[in-house]
Coordinates of C-alpha atoms and ligand atoms in Angstrom, one line a residue:
X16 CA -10.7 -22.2 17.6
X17 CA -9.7 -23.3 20.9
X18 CA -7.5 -20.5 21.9
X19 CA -4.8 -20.2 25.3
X20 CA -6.1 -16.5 25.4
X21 CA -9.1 -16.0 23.5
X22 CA -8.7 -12.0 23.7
X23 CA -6.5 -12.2 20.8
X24 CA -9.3 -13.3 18.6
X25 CA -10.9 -10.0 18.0
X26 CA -13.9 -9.0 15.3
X27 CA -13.6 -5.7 14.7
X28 CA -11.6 -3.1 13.6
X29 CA -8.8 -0.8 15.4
X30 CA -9.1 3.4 14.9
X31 CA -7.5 5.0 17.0
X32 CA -7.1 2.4 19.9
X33 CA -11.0 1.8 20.1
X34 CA -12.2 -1.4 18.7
X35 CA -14.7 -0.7 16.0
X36 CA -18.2 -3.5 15.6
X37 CA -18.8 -1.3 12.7
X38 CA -22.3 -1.1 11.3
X39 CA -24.0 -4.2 12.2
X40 CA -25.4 -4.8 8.9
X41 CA -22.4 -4.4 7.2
X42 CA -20.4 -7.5 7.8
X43 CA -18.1 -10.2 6.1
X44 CA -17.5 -13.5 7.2
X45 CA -14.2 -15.2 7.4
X46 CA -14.1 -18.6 6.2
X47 CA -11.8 -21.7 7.0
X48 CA -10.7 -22.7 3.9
X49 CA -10.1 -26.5 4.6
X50 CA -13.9 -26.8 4.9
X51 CA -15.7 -23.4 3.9
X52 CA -16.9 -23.0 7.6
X53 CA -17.6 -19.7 8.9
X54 CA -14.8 -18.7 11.4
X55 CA -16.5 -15.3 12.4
X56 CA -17.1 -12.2 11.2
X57 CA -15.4 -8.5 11.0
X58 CA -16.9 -5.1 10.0
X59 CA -16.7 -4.0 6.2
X60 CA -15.3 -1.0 6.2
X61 CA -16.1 2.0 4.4
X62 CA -14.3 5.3 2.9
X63 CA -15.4 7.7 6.5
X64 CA -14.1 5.0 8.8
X65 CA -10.8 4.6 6.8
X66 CA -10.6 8.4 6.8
X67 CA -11.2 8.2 10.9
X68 CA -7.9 6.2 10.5
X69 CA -6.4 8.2 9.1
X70 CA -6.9 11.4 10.8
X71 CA -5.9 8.9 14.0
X72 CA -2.8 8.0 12.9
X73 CA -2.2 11.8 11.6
X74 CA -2.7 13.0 15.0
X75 CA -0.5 10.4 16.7
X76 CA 2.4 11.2 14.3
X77 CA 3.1 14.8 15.8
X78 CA 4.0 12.5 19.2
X79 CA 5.0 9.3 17.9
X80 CA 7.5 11.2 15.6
X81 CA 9.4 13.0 18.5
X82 CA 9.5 9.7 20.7
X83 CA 12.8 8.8 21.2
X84 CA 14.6 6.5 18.9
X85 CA 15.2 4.1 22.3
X86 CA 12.0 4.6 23.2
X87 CA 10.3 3.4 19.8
X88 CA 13.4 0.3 19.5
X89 CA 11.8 -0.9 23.5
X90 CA 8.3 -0.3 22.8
X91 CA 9.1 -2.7 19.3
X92 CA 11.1 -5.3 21.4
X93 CA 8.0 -5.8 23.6
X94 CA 5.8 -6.5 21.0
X95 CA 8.5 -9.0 19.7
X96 CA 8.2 -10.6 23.0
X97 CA 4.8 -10.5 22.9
X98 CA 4.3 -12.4 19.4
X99 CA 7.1 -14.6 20.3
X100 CA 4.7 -15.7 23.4
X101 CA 2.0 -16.5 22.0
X102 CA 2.9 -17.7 18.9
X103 CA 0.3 -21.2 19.6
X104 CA -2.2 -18.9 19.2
X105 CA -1.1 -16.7 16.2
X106 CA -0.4 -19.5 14.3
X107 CA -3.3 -21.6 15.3
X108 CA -5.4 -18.1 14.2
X109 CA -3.6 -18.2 10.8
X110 CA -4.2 -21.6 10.1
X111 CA -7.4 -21.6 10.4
X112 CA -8.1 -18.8 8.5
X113 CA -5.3 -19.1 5.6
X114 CA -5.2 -23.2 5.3
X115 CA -1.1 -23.7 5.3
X116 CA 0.2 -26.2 7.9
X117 CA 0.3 -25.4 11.4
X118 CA 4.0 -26.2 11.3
X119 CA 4.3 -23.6 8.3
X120 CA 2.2 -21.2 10.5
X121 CA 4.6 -21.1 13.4
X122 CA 7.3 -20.9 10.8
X123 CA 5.4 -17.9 9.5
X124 CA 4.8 -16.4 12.8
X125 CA 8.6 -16.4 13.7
X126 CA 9.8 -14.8 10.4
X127 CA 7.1 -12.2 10.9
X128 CA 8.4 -11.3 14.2
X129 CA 12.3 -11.3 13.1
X130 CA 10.9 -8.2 11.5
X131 CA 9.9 -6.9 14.5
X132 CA 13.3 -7.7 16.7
X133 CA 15.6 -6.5 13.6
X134 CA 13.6 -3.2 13.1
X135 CA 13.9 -2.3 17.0
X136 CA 17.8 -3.0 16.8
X137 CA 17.7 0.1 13.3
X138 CA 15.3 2.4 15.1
X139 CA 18.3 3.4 16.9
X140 CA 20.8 3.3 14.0
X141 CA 18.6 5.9 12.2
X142 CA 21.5 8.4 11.7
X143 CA 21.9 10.9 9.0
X144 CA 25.1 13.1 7.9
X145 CA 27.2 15.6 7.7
X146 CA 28.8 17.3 4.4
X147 CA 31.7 19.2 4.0
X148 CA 30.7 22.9 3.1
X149 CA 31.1 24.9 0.1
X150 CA 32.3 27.8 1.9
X151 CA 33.7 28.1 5.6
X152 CA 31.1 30.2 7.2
X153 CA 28.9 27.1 6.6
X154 CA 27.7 23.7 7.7
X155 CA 25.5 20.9 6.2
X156 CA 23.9 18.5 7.5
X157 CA 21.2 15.5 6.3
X158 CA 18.4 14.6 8.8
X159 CA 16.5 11.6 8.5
X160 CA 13.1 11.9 9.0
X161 CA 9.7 9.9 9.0
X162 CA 7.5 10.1 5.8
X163 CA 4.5 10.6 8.1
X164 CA 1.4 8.7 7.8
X165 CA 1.5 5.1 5.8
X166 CA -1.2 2.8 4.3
X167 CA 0.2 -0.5 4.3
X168 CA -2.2 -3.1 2.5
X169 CA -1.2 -6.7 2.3
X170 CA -2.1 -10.0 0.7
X171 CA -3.6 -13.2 2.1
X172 CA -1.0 -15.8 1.7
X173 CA 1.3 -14.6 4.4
X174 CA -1.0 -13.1 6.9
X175 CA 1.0 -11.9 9.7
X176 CA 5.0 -11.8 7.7
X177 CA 3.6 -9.3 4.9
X178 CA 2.4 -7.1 7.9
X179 CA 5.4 -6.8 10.2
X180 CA 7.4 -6.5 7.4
X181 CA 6.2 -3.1 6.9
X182 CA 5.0 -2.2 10.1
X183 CA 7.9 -2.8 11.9
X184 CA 10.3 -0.3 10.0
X185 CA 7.4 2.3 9.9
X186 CA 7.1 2.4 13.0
X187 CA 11.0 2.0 14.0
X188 CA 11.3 5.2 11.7
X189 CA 8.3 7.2 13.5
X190 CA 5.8 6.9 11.0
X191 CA 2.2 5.6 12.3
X192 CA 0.3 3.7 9.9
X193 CA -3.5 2.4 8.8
X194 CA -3.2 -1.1 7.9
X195 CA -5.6 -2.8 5.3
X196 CA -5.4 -6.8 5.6
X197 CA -6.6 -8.8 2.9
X198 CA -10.4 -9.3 3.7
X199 CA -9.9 -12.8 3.3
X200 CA -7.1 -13.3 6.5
X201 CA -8.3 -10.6 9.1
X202 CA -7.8 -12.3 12.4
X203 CA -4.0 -12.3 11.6
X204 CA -3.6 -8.7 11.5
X205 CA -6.3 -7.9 14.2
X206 CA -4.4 -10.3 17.1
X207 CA -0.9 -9.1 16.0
X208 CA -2.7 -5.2 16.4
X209 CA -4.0 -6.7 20.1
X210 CA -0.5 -7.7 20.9
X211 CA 0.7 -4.1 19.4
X212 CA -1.8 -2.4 22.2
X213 CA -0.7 -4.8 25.0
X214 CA 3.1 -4.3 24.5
X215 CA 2.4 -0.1 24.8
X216 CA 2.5 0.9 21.4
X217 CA 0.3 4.3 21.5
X218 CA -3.3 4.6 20.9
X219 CA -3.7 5.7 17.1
X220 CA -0.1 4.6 15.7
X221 CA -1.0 1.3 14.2
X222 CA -4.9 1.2 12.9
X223 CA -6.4 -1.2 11.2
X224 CA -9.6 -1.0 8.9
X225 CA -11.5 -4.2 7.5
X226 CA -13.4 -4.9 5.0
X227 CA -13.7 -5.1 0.8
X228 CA -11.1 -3.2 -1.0
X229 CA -12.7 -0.6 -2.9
X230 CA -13.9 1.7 -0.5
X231 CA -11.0 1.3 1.9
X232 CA -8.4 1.2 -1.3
X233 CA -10.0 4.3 -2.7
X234 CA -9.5 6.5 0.6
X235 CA -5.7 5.4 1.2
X236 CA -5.4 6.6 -2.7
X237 CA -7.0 9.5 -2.6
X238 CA -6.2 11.2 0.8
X239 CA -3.5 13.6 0.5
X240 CA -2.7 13.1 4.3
X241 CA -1.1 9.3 3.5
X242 CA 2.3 9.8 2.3
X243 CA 3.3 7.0 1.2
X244 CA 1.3 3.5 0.5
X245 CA 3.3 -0.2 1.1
X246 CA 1.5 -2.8 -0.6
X247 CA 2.2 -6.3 -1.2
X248 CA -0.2 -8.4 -3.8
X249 CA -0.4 -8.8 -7.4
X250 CA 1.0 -6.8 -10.1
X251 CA -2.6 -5.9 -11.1
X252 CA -3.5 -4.1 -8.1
X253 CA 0.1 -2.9 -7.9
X254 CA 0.0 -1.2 -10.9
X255 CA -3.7 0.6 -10.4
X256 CA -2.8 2.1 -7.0
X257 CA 0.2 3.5 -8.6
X258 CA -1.5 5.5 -11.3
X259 CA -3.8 6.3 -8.1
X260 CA -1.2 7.7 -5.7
X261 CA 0.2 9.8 -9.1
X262 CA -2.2 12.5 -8.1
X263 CA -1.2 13.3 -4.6
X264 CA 3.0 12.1 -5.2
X265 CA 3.0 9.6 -2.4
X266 CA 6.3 7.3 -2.2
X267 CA 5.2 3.8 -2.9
X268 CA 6.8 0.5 -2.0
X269 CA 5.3 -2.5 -4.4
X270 CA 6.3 -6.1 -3.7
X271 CA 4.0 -8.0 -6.5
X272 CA 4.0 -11.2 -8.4
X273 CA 6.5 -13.3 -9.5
X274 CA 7.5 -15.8 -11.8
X275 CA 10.2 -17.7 -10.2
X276 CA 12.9 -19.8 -12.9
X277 CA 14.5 -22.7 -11.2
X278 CA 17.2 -23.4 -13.3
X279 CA 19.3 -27.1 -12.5
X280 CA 22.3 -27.8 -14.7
X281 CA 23.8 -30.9 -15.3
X282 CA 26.7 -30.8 -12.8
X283 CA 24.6 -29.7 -10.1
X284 CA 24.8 -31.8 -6.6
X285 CA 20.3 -33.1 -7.8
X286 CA 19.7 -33.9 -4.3
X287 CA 20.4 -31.0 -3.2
X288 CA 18.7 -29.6 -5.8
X289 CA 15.6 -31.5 -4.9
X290 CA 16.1 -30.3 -1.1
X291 CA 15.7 -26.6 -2.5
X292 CA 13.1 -27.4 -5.6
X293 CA 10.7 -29.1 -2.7
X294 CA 11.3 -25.9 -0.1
X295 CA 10.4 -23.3 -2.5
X296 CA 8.0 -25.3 -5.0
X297 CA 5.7 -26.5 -2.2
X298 CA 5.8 -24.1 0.5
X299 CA 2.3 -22.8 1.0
X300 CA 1.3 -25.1 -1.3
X301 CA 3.0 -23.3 -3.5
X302 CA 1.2 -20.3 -3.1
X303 CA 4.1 -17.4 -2.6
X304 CA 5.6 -15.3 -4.8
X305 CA 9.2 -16.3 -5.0
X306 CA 7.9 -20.1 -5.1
X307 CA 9.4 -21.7 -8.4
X308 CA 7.1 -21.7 -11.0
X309 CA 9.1 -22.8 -13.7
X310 CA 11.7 -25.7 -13.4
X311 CA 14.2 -26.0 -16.1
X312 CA 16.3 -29.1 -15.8
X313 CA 19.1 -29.6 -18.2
X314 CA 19.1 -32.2 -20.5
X315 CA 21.7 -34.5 -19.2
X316 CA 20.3 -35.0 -15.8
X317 CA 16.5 -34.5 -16.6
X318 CA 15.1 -38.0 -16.0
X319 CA 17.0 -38.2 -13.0
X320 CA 15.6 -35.1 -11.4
X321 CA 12.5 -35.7 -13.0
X322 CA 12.3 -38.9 -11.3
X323 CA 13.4 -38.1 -8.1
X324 CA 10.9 -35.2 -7.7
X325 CA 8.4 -37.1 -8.3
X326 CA 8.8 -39.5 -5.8
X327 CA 9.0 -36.7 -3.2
X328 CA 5.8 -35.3 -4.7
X329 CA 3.5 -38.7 -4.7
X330 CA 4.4 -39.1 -1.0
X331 CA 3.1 -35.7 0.2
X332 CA 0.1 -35.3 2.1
X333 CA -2.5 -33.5 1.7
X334 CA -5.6 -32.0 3.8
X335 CA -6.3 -29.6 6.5
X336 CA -3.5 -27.6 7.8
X337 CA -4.3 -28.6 11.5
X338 CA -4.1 -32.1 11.1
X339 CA -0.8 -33.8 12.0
X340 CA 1.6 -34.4 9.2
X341 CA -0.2 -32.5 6.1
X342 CA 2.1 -31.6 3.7
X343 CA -0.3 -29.2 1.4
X344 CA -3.4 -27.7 3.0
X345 CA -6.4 -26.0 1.1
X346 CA -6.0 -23.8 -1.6
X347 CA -7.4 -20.3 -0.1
X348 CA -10.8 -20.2 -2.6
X349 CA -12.3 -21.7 -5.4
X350 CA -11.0 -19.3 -7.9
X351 CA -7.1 -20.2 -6.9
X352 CA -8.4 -24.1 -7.8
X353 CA -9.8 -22.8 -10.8
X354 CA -6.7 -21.3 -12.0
X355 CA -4.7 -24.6 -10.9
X356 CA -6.8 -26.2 -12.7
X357 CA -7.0 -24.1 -15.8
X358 CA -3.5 -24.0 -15.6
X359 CA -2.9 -27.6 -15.9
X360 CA -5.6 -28.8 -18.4
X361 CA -3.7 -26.3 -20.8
X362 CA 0.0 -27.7 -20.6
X363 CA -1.6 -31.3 -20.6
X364 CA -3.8 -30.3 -24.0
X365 CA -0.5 -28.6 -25.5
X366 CA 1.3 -31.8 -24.9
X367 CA 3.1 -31.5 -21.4
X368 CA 3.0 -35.0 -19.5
X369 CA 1.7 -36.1 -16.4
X370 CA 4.4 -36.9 -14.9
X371 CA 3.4 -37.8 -10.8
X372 CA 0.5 -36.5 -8.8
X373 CA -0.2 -37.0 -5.5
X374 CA -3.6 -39.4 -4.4
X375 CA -5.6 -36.8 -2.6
X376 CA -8.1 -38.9 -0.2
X377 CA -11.2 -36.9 -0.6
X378 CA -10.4 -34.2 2.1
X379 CA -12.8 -31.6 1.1
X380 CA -13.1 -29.2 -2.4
X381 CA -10.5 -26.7 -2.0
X382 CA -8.0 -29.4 -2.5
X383 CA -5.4 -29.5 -5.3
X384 CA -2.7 -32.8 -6.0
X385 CA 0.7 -31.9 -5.8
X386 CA 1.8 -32.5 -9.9
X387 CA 5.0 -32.9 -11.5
X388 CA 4.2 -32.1 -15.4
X389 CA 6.6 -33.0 -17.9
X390 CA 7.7 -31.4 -21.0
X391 CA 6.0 -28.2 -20.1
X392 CA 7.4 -25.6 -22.6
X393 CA 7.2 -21.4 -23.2
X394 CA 3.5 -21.9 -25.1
X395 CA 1.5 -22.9 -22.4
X396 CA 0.0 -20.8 -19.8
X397 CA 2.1 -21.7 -16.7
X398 CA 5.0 -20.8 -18.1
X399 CA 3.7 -16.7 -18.7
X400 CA 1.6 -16.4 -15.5
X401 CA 2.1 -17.9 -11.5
X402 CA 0.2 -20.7 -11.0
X403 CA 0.2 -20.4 -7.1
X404 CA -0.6 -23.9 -6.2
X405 CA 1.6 -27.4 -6.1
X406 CA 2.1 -28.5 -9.7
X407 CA 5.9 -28.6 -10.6
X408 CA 6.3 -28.1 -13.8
X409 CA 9.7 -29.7 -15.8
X410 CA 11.3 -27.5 -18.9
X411 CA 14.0 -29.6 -21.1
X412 CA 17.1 -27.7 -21.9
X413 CA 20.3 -27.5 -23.9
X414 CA 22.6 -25.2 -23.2
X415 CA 22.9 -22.0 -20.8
X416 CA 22.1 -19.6 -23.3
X417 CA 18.5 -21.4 -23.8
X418 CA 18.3 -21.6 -19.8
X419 CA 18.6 -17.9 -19.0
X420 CA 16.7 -17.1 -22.5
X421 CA 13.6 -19.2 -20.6
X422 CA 14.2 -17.6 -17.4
X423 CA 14.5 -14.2 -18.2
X424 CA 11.7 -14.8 -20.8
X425 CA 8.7 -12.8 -18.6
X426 CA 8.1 -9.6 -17.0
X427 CA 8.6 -10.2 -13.5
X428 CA 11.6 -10.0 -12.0
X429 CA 11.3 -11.2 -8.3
X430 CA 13.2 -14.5 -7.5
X431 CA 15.3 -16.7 -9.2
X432 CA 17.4 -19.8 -8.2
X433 CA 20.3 -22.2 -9.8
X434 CA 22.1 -24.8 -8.8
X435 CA 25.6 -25.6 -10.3
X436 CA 28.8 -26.7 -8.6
X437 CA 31.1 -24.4 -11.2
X438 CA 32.5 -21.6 -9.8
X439 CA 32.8 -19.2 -13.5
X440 CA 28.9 -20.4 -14.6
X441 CA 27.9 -19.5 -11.3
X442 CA 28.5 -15.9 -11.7
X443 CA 27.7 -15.7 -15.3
X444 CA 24.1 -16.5 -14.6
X445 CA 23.9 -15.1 -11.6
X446 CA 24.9 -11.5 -12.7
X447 CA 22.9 -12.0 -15.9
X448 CA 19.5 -13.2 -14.4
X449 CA 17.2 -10.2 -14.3
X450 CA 15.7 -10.9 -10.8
X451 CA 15.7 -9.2 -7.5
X452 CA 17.0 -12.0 -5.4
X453 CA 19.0 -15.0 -6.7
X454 CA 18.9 -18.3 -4.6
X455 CA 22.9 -20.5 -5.6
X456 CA 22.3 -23.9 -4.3
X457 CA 19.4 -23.0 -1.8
X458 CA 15.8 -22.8 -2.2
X459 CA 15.6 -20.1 0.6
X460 CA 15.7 -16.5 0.4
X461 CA 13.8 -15.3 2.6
X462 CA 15.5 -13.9 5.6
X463 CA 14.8 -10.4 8.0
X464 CA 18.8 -9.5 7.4
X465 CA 18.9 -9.0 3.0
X466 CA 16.6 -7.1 1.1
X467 CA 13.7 -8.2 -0.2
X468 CA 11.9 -7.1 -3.1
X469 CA 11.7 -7.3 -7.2
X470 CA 12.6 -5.5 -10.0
X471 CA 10.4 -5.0 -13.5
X472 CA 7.1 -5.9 -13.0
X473 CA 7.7 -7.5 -9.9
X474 CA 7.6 -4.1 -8.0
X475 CA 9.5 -1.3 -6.6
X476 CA 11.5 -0.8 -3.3
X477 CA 13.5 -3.5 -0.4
X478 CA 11.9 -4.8 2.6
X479 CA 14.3 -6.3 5.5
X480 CA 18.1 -5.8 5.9
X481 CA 19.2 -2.1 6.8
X482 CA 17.7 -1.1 3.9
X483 CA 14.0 -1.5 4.8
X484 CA 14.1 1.5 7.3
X485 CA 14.9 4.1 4.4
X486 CA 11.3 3.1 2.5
X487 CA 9.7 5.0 5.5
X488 CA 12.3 7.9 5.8
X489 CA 12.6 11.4 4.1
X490 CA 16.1 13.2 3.7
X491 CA 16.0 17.0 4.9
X492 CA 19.3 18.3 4.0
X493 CA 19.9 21.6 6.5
X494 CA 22.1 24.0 5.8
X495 CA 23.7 26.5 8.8
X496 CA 25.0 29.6 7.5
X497 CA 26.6 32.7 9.1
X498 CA 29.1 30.8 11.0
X499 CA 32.4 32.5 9.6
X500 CA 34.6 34.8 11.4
Ligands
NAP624 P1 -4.3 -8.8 -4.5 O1 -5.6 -9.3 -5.1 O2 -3.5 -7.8 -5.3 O3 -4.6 -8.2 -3.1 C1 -3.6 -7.7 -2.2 C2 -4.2 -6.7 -1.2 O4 -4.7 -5.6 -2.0 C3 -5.4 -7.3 -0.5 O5 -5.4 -6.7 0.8 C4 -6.6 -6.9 -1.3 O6 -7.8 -6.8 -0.6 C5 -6.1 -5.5 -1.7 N1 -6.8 -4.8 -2.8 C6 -7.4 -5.4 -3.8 N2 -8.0 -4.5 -4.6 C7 -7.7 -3.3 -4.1 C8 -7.9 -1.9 -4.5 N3 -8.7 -1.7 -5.5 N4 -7.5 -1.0 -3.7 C9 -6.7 -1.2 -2.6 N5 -6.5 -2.5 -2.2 C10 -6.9 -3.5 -2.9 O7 -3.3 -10.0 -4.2 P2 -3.6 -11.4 -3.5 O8 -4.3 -12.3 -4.4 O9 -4.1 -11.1 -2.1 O10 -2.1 -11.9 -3.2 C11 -1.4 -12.7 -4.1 C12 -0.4 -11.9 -4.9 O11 0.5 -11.2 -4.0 C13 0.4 -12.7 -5.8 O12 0.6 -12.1 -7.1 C14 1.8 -12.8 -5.1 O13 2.8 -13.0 -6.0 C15 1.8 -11.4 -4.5 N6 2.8 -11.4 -3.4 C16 3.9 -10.8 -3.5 C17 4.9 -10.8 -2.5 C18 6.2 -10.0 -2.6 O14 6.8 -9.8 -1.6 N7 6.6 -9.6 -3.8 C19 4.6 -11.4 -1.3 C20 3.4 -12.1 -1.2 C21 2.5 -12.1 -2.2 P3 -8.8 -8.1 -0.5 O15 -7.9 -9.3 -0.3 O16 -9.6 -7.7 0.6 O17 -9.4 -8.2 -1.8

């Protein structure tokens, strides 16, 4: 990795502003998934040091707590500026350790820092309230107040966003935090920590542990000192450290998996419609969690649609995310192939059709061909679980009724998009899709000014938008008596 400042590169862990080689025979290697090269290697982590980061960030919350609102919202903007600096480097660190196109990586980068710059504009809107009393000899106010120490544990697809996400309003509330990156996409979190240090933030406020899950998992869970844990991953995990965190009450925040409907009717504009199928479908190489992952496309306009995506789809290009011009990089292991795989052979052996499929040159093993799958209906595997890799797969349907049947056919409940050029359908469906967030004519949703988040299985909790802030704050109502007279 040929970096401008190779100090941002770092292989260890952060407690409480020392960087920590951990035991030298206890390390995991970070791989490049465009070719399975080892990129380096960072300490694995066990239970004691995650409970050194913990006690670090407890004892830099009685400060970091009473820092001035201003003072938190500048120390935040310099880190912005920091990020915003040397974003070559971020994303050239991402790419090489997540596989997504280095154009997707500075995209990625950005969006993870308008996090940053919009939670250091609310660290000074943190206000609170005042109630009219009962009684005149009294007063009543609501203060607004940090939750106190926060695990925040994130997945691998978006390295650096899913961090700053929840970072950013922690901290911009007062909270300090022990962050657990996925083991697979370290350097991300470590040179956005680095730039954290270098911008002033306080020894001790923003930790980070590496490592396998377990150990580090089983500390956050168990340690009555962490108040509230902000994950983002899969429903699985999402689910298991909620039973977990039952025995000590913390507040949780889950974003989790999806299972995004794309729903295009038969008066909708279909090039726009392919504009915002290609943006969410293929993003990542489709590995996100409000990427479509099923496409239903009304009757009327199906081979039209059908067609027309799949020309997009047989020109991409795939290969490693550094080269020039790739369209789809590396899948992030074998097992997400696997799964693409398994996925596919299933539709096509219950009668979907291969529709398009993009020639991949032989670029390495990690490699899957952007697929458009015809005919793909509720019985076969992709249409119950995210795929999270480029296949596009095409539902047939009838009428409206059938459509939000399909769509609202699972037990996730993150994203959802339509397109449709009538004004009365538009709300119908919109106000009966069960989703989080609902995409009219666009293909993007994700955005540092609206909330973010799911609903049923798809989690618990916004990120973003004034509303992100209050995940990390407690309400202490405070009542003044004696005043009368
Ligand atoms: P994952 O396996 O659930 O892992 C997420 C994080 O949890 C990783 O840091 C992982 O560590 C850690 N983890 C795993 N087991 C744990 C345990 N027992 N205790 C504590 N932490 C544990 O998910 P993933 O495969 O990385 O990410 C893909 C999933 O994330 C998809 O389902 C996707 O839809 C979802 N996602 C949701 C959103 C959203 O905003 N709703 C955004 C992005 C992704 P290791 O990686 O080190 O194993």
């Amino acid at each position: 990795m040929k970096l401008k400042d190779p100090g941002l590169l770092r292989q260890s862990g952060l407690i409480d502003g020392i960087w920590r080689a951990g035991n030298a025979n206890k390390r995991i290697e970070v791989i490049d998934p465009s070719d399975q090269t080892a990129l380096g290697t960072v300490p694995d982590m066990d239970g004691a040091d995650t409970k050194a980061a913990i006690a670090a960030a407890e004892r830099t919350f009685v400060d970091w707590k009473k820092t001035t609102h201003g003072r938190r919202a500048e120390l935040l903007a310099a880190w912005y500026n920091l990020v915003i600096e040397n974003l070559d480097d971020l994303a050239l660190i991402l790419t090489s350790e997540q596989g997504k196109p280095l154009a997707e990586a500075r995209d990625e980068i950005r969006y993870g820092a308008s996090f940053i710059k919009w939670f250091s504009e609310e660290a000074r809107r943190i206000g609170g309230m005042t109630i009219p009393s009962p009684t005149p000899d009294r007063r009543i106010l609501v203060l607004k107040e940090p939750v106190g120490v926060c695990a925040i544990i994130t997945p691998w697809n978006f390295p650096t966003a899913m961090i700053t996400r929840k970072v950013a309003p922690a901290l911009a509330a007062g909270c300090t935090v022990v962050i657990k990156p996925s083991d697979l996409t370290p350097y991300s979190a470590l040179a956005i920590a680095v730039l954290a240090e270098r911008a002033g933030i306080p020894k001790g406020v923003i930790n980070v542990v590496t490592g396998m899950p377990q150990a580090i998992g089983e500390e956050l869970i168990s340690n009555p000192t962490v108040r509230k844990i902000s994950f983002t991953g899969s429903t699985r995990i999402g689910s298991l450290l909620m039973r977990g965190a039952a025995d000590s009450v913390k507040r949780l925040s889950l974003e989790l998996g999806g299972n995004a409907p794309f729903i295009v009717f038969d008066d909708a504009d279909i090039d726009l419609a392919i504009e915002g199928v290609i943006a969410s479908k293929f993003r990542n190489g489709g590995q996100t969690c409000v990427c479509a992952n099923r496409i239903l496309v009304q009757d009327g306009i199906y081979d039209e649609f059908s067609a027309k995506l799949s020309e997009r789809v047989v020109a991409m290009k795939v290969g490693p995310g550094l080269v020039q011009g790739i369209d789809i990089g590396p899948m992030i292991n074998e097992a997400a192939l696997a799964k693409i795989n398994r996925h596919v052979s299933d539709a096509l052996q219950k009668g979907a059709q291969l529709v398009a499929q993009a020639k991949t040159v032989a670029v390495g093993k990690q490699y899957a061909a952007p697929t458009v799958l015809g005919n793909v209906t509720v019985e076969m595997e992709l249409a119950r679980e995210e795929t999270f890799g480029p296949i596009a797969p095409l539902f047939r349907f009838k009428t409206d009724e059938e459509a939000l049947s399909i769509a609202n056919g699972t037990p996730y409940g993150l994203a959802a998009y339509f397109y449709t050029q009538n004004l009365k359908r538009s709300w119908r469906i919109a106000e009966t899709l069960e989703f989080g967030m609902v995409g009219l004519n666009t293909g993007s949703i994700s955005t540092e000014v609206a909330p973010f988040g799911g609903v049923k299985q798809s989690g618990l909790g916004r990120e973003g938008s004034q509303l992100g802030i209050e995940e990390y704050l407690e309400m202490k109502s405070f009542h003044i008596g004696g005043l009368g007279g």
